[in-house]
PDB file of C-alpha atoms and ligand atoms in Angstrom:
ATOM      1  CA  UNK A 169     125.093  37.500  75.618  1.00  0.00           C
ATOM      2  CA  UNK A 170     126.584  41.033  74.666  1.00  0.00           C
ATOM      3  CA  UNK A 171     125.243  43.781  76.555  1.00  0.00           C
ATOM      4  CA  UNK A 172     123.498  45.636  73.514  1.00  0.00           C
ATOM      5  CA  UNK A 173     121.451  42.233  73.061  1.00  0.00           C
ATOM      6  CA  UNK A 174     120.678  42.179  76.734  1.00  0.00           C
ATOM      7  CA  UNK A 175     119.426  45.560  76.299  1.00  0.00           C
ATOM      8  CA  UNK A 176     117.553  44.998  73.593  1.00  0.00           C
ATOM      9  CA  UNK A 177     115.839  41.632  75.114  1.00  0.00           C
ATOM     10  CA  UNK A 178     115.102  43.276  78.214  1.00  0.00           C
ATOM     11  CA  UNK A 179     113.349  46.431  76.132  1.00  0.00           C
ATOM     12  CA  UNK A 180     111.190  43.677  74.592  1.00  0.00           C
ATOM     13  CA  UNK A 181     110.434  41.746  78.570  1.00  0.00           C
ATOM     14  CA  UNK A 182     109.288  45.680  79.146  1.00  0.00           C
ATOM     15  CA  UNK A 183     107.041  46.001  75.907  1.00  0.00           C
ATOM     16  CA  UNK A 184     105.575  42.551  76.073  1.00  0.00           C
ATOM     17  CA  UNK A 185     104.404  43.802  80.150  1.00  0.00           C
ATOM     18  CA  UNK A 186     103.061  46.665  79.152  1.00  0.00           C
ATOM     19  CA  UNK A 187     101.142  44.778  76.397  1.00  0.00           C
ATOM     20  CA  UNK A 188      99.914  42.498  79.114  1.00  0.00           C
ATOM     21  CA  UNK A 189      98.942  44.958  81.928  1.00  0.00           C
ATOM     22  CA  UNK A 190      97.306  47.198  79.169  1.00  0.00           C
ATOM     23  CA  UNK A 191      93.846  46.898  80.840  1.00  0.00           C
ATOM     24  CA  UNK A 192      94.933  47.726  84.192  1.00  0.00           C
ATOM     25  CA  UNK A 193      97.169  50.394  83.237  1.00  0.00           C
ATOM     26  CA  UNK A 194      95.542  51.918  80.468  1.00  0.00           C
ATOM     27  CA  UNK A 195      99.066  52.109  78.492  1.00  0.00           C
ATOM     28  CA  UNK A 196      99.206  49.283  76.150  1.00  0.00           C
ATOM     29  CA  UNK A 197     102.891  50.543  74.682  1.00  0.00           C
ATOM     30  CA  UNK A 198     105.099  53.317  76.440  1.00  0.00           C
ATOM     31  CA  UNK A 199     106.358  56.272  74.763  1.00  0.00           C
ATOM     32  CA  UNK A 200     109.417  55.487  72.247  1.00  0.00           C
ATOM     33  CA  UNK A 201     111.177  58.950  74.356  1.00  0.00           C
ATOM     34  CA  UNK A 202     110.573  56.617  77.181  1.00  0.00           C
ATOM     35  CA  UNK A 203     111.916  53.191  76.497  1.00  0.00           C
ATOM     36  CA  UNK A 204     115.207  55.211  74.407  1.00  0.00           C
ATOM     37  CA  UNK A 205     115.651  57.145  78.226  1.00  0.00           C
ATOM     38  CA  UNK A 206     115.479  53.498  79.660  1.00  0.00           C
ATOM     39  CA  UNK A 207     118.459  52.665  76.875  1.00  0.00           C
ATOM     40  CA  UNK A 208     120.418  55.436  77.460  1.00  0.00           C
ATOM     41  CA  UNK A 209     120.610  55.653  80.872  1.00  0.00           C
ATOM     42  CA  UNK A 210     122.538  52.424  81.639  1.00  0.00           C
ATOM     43  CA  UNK A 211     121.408  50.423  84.385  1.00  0.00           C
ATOM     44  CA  UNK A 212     124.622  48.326  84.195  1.00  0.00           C
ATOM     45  CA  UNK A 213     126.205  51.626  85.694  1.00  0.00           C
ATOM     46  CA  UNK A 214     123.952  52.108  88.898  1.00  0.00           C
ATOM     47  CA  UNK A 215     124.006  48.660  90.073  1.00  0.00           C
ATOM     48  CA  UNK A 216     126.480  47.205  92.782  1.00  0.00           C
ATOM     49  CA  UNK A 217     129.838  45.767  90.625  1.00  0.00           C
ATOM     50  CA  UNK A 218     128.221  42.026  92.124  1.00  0.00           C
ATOM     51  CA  UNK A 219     124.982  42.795  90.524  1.00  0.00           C
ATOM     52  CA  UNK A 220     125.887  43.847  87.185  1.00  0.00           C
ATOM     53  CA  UNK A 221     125.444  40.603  85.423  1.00  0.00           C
ATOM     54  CA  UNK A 222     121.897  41.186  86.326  1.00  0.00           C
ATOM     55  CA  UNK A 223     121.224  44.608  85.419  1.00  0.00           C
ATOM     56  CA  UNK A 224     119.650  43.928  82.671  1.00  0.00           C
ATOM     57  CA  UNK A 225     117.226  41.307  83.702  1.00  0.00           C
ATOM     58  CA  UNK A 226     114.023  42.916  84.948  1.00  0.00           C
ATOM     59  CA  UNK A 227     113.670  42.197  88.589  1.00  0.00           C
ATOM     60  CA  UNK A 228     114.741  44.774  91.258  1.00  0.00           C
ATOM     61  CA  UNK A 229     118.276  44.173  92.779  1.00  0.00           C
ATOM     62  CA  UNK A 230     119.737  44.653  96.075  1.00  0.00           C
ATOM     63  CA  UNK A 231     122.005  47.913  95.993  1.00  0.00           C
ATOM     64  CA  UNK A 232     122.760  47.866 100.059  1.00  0.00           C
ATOM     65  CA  UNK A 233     121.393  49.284 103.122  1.00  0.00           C
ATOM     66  CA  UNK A 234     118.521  47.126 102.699  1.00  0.00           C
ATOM     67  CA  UNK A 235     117.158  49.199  99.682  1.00  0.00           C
ATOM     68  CA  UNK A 236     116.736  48.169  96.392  1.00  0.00           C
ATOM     69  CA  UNK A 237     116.876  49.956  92.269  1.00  0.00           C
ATOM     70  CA  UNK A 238     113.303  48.968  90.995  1.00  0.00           C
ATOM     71  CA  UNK A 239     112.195  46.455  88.250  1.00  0.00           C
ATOM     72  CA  UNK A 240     112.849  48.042  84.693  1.00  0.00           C
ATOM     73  CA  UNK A 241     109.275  47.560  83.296  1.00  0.00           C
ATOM     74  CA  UNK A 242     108.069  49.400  86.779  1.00  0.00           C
ATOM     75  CA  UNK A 243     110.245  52.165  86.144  1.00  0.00           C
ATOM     76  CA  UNK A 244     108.875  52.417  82.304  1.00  0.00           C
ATOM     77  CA  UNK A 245     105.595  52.713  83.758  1.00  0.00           C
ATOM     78  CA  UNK A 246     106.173  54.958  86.334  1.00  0.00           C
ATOM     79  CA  UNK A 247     108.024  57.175  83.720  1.00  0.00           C
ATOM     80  CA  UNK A 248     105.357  57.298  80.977  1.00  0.00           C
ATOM     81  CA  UNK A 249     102.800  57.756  83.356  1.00  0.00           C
ATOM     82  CA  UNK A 250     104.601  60.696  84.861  1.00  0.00           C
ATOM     83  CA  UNK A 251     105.496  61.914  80.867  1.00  0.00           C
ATOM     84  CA  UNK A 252     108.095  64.353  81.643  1.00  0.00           C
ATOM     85  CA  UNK A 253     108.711  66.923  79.241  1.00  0.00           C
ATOM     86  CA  UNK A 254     112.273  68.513  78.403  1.00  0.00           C
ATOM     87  CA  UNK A 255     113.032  71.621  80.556  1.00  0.00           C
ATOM     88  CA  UNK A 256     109.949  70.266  82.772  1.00  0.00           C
ATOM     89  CA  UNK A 257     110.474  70.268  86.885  1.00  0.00           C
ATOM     90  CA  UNK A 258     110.448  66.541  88.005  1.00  0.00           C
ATOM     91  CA  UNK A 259     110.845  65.686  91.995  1.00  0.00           C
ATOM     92  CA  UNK A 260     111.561  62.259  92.928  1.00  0.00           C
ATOM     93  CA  UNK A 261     111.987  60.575  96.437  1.00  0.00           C
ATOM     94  CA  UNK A 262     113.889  58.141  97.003  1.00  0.00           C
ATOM     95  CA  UNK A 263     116.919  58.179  95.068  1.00  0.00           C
ATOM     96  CA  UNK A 264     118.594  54.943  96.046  1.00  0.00           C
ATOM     97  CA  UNK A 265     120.605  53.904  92.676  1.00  0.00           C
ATOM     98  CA  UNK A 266     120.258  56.905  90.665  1.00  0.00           C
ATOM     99  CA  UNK A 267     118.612  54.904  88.079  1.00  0.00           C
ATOM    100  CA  UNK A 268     115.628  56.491  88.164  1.00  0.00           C
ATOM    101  CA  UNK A 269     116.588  59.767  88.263  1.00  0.00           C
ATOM    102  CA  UNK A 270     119.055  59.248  85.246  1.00  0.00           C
ATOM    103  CA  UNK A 271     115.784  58.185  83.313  1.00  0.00           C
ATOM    104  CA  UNK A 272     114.379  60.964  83.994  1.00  0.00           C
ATOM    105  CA  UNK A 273     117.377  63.430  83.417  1.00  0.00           C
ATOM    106  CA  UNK A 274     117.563  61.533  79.769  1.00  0.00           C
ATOM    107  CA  UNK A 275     114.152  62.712  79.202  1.00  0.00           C
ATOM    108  CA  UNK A 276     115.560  66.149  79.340  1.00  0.00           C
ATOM    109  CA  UNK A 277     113.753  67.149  82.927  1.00  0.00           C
ATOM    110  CA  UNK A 278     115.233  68.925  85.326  1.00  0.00           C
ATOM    111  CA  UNK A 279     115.637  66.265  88.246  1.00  0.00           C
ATOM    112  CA  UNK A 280     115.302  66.775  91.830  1.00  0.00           C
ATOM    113  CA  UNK A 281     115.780  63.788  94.297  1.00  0.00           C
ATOM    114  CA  UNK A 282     115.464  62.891  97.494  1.00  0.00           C
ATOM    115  CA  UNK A 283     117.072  60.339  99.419  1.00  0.00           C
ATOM    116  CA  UNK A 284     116.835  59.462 103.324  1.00  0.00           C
ATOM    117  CA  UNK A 285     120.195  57.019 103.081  1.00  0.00           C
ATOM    118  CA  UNK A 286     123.557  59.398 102.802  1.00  0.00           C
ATOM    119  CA  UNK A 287     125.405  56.467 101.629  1.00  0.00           C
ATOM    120  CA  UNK A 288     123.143  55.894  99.089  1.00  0.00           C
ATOM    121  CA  UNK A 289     122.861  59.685  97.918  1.00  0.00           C
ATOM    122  CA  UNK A 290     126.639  60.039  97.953  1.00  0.00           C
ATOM    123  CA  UNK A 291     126.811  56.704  95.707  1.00  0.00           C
ATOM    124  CA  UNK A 292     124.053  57.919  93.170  1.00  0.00           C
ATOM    125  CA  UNK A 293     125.866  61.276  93.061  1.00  0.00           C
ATOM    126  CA  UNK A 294     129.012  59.455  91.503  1.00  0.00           C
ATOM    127  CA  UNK A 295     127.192  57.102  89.302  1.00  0.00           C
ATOM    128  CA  UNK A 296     125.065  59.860  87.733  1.00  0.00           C
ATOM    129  CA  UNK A 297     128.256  62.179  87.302  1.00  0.00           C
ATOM    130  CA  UNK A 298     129.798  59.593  85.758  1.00  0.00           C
ATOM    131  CA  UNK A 299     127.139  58.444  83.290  1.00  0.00           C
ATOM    132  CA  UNK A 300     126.962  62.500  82.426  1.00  0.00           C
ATOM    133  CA  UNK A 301     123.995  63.259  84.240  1.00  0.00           C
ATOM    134  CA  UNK A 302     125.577  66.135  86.392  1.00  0.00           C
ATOM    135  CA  UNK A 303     122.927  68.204  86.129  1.00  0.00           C
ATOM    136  CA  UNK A 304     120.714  66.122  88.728  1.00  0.00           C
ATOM    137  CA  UNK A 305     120.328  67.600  91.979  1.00  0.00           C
ATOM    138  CA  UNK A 306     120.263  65.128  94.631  1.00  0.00           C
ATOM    139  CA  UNK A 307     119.740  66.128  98.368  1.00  0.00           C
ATOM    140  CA  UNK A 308     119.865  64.538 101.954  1.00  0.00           C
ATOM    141  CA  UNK A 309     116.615  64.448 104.067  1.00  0.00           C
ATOM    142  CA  UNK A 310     113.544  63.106 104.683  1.00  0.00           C
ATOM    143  CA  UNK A 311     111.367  62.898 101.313  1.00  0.00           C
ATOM    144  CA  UNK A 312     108.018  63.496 103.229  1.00  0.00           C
ATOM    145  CA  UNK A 313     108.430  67.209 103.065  1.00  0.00           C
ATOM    146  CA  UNK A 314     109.572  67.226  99.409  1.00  0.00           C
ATOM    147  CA  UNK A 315     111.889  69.730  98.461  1.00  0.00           C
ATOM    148  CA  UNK A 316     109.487  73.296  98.903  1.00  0.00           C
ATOM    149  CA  UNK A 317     112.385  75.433  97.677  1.00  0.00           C
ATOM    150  CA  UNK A 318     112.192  74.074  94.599  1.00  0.00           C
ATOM    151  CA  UNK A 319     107.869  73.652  94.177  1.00  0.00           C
ATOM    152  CA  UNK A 320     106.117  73.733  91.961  1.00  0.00           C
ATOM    153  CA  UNK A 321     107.065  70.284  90.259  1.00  0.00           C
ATOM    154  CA  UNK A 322     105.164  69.569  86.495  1.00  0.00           C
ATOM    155  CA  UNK A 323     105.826  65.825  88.097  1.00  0.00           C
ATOM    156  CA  UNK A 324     106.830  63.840  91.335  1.00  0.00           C
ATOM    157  CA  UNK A 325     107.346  60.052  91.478  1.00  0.00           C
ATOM    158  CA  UNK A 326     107.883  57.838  95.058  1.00  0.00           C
ATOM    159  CA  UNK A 327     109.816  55.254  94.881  1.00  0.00           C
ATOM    160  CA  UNK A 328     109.509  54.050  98.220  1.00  0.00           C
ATOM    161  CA  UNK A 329     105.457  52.710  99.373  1.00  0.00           C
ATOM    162  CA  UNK A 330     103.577  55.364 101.600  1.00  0.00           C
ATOM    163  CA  UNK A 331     100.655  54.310 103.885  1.00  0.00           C
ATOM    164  CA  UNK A 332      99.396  57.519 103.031  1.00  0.00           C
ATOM    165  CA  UNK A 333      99.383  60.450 100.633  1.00  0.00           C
ATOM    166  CA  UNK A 334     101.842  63.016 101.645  1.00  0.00           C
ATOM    167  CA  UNK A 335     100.232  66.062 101.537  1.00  0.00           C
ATOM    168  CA  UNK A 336     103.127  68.210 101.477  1.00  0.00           C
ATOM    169  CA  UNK A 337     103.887  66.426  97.594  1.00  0.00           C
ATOM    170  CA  UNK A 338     100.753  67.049  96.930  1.00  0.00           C
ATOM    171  CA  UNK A 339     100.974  71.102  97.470  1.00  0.00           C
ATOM    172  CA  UNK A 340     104.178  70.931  95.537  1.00  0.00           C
ATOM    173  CA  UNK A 341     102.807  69.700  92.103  1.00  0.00           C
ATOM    174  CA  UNK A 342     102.102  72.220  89.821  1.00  0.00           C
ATOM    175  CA  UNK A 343      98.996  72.848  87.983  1.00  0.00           C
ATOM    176  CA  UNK A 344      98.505  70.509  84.940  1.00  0.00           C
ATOM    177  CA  UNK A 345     101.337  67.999  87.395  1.00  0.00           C
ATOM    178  CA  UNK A 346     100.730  64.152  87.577  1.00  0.00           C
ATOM    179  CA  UNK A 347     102.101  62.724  90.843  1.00  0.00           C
ATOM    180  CA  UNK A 348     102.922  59.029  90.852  1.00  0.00           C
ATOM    181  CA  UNK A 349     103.482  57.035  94.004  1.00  0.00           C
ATOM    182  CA  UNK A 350     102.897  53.603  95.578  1.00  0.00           C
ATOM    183  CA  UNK A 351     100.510  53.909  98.497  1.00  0.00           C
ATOM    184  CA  UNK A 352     100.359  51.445 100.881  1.00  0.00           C
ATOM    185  CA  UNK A 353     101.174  49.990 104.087  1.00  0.00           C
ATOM    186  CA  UNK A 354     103.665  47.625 105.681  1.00  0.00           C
ATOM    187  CA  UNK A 355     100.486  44.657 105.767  1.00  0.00           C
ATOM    188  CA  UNK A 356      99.246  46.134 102.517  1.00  0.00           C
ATOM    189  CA  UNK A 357      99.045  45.177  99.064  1.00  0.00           C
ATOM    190  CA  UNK A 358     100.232  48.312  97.853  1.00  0.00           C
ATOM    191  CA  UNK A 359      98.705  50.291  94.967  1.00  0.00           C
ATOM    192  CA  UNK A 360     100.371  52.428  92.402  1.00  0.00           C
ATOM    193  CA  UNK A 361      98.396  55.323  92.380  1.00  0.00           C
ATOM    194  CA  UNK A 362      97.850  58.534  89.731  1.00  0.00           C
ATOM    195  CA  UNK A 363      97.826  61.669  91.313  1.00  0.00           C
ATOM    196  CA  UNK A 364      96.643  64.658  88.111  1.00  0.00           C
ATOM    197  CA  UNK A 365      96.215  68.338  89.388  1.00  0.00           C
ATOM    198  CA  UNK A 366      94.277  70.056  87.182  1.00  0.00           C
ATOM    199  CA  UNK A 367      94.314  74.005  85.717  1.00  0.00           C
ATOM    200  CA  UNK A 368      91.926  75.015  88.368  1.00  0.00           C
ATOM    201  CA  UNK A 369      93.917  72.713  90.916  1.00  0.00           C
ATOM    202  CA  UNK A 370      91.237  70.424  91.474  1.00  0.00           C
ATOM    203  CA  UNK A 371      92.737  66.688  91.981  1.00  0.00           C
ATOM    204  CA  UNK A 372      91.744  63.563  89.654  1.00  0.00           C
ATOM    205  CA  UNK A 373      92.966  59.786  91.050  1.00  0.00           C
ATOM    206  CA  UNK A 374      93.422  56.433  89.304  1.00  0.00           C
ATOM    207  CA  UNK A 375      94.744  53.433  90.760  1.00  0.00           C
ATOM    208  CA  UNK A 376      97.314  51.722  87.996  1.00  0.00           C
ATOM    209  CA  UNK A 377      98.644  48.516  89.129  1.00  0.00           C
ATOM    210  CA  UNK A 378      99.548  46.420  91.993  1.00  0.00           C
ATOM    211  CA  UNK A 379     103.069  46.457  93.166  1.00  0.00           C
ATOM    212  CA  UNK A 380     105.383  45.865  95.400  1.00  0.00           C
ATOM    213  CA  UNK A 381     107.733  48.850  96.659  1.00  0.00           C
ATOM    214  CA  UNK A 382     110.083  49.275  99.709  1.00  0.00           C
ATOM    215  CA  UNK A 383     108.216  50.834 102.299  1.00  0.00           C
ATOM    216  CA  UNK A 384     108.571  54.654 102.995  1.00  0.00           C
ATOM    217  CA  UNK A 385     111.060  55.014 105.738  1.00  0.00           C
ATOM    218  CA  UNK A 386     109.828  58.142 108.501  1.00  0.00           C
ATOM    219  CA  UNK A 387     112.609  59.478 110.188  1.00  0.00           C
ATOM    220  CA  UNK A 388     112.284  59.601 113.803  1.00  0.00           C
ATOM    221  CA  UNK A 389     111.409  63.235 114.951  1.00  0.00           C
ATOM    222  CA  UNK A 390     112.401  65.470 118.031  1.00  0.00           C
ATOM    223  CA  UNK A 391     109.500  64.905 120.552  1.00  0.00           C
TER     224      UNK A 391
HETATM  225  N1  LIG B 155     114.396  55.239  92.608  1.00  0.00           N
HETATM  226  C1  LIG B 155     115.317  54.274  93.139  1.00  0.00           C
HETATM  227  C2  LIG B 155     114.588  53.198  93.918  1.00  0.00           C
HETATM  228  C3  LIG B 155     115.079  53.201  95.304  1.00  0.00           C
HETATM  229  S1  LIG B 155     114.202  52.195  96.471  1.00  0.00           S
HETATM  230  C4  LIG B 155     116.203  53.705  92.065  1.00  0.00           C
HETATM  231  O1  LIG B 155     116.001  54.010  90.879  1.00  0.00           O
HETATM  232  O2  LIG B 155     117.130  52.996  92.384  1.00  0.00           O
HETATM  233  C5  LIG B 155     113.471  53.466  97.489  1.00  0.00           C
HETATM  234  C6  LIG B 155     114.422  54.448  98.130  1.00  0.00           C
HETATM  235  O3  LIG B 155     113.633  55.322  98.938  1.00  0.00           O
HETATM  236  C7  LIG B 155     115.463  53.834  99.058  1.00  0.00           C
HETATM  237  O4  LIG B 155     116.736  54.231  98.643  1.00  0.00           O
HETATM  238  C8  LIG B 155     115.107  54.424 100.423  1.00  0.00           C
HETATM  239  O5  LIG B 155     116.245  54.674 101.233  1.00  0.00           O
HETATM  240  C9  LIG B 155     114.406  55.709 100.039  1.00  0.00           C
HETATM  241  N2  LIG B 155     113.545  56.272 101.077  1.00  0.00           N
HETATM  242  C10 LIG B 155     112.768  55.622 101.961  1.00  0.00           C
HETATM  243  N3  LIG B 155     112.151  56.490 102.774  1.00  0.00           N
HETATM  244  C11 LIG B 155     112.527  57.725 102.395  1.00  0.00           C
HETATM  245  C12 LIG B 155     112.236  59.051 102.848  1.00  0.00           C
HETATM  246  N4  LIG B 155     111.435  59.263 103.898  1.00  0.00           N
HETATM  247  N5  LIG B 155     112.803  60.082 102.202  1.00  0.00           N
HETATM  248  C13 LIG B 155     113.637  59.887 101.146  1.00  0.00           C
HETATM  249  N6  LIG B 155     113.953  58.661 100.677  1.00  0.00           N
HETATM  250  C14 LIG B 155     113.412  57.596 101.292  1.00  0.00           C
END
């Protein structure tokens, strides 16, 4: 099958989910913006060479160092729920592919990510330079602080499952900001969770849907 038809059969897979998990997620169809960010930002180009027969299947795939990009129709989710507007702040952690972060840089935000794995920062950095998404910043470190020179975020998604809210993400979303993240532990059945900070900076919570995320990695600290 041509790639456009992949494309275009894998943007139905994602509808008919959404359809299905309506009740649980409260979106029954994601924004068009959304699944045309999905299209445009080509998964084919931020999955290993092996992979890329399967980029367009929606499963997550091994991209090395024991981390993987996540499922398309999770991705979707995580991006509608997030709704970034153009010229809008978004931080995400956990880089890993780039996919994500070209998603969002599609939508018009201005993307900040995180990644704990150089390899895998230096490796997004190319495929998102070469896809013309140059104007993501990526940077090297441990996601659990965020990325205060840069707060406050309108958004932040975590693409990696945390036992626990950070609350250092949490002071870095903006009034009006919705914070998405998978929280959850390594025995867990992890949750993905909606974080809203209202005007007054008062915090609303909704769980969305089950899933099933790499865990958050913690970087061993000086004693
Ligand atoms: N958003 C990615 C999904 C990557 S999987 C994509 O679209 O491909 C989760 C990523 O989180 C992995 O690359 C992992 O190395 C990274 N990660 C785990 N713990 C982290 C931490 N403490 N800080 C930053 N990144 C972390």
């Amino acid at each position: 099958m041509a790639a456009p038809d992949r494309l275009r059969r894998l943007l139905d897979e994602i509808a008919a989910e959404a359809r299905e998990t309506a009740g649980r997620t409260g979106r029954a169809a994601f924004a068009p913006r959304v699944m045309q960010a999905i299209a445009r930002a080509r998964r084919e180009a931020f999955v290993p060479p092996a992979e890329a027969e399967w980029a367009y299947v929606d499963r997550p795939l091994p991209i090395g160092h024991g981390q993987t990009i996540s499922q398309p129709f999770i991705v979707a989710l995580m991006t509608d729920l997030a709704a970034p507007q153009p010229g809008e702040k978004v931080l995400e952690i956990g880089t890993g592919s780039g996919w994500q972060a070209a998603v969002l840089a599609a939508l018009g935000a201005r993307v900040f990510s995180v990644e704990v794995i150089p390899e895998l920062s230096a490796r997004a950095a190319a495929a998102l330079a070469a896809e013309g998404f140059d104007g993501v910043r990526l940077k090297v470190g441990d996601g659990w602080q965020g990325w205060p020179e840069e707060a406050p975020f309108d958004a932040i998604l975590v693409t990696a499952a945390a036992p626990e809210l950070p609350q250092a993400l949490l002071d870095q979303l903006g009034p009006g900001g919705r914070m998405v993240i998978p929280l959850g532990g390594p025995q867990e059945q992890q949750m993905l969770t909606l974080f809203e900070k209202a005007a007054d900076g008062s915090i609303s919570r909704r769980d969305v849907l089950p899933v099933a995320f790499v865990p958050f990695v913690r970087p061993s600290r000086p004693a």
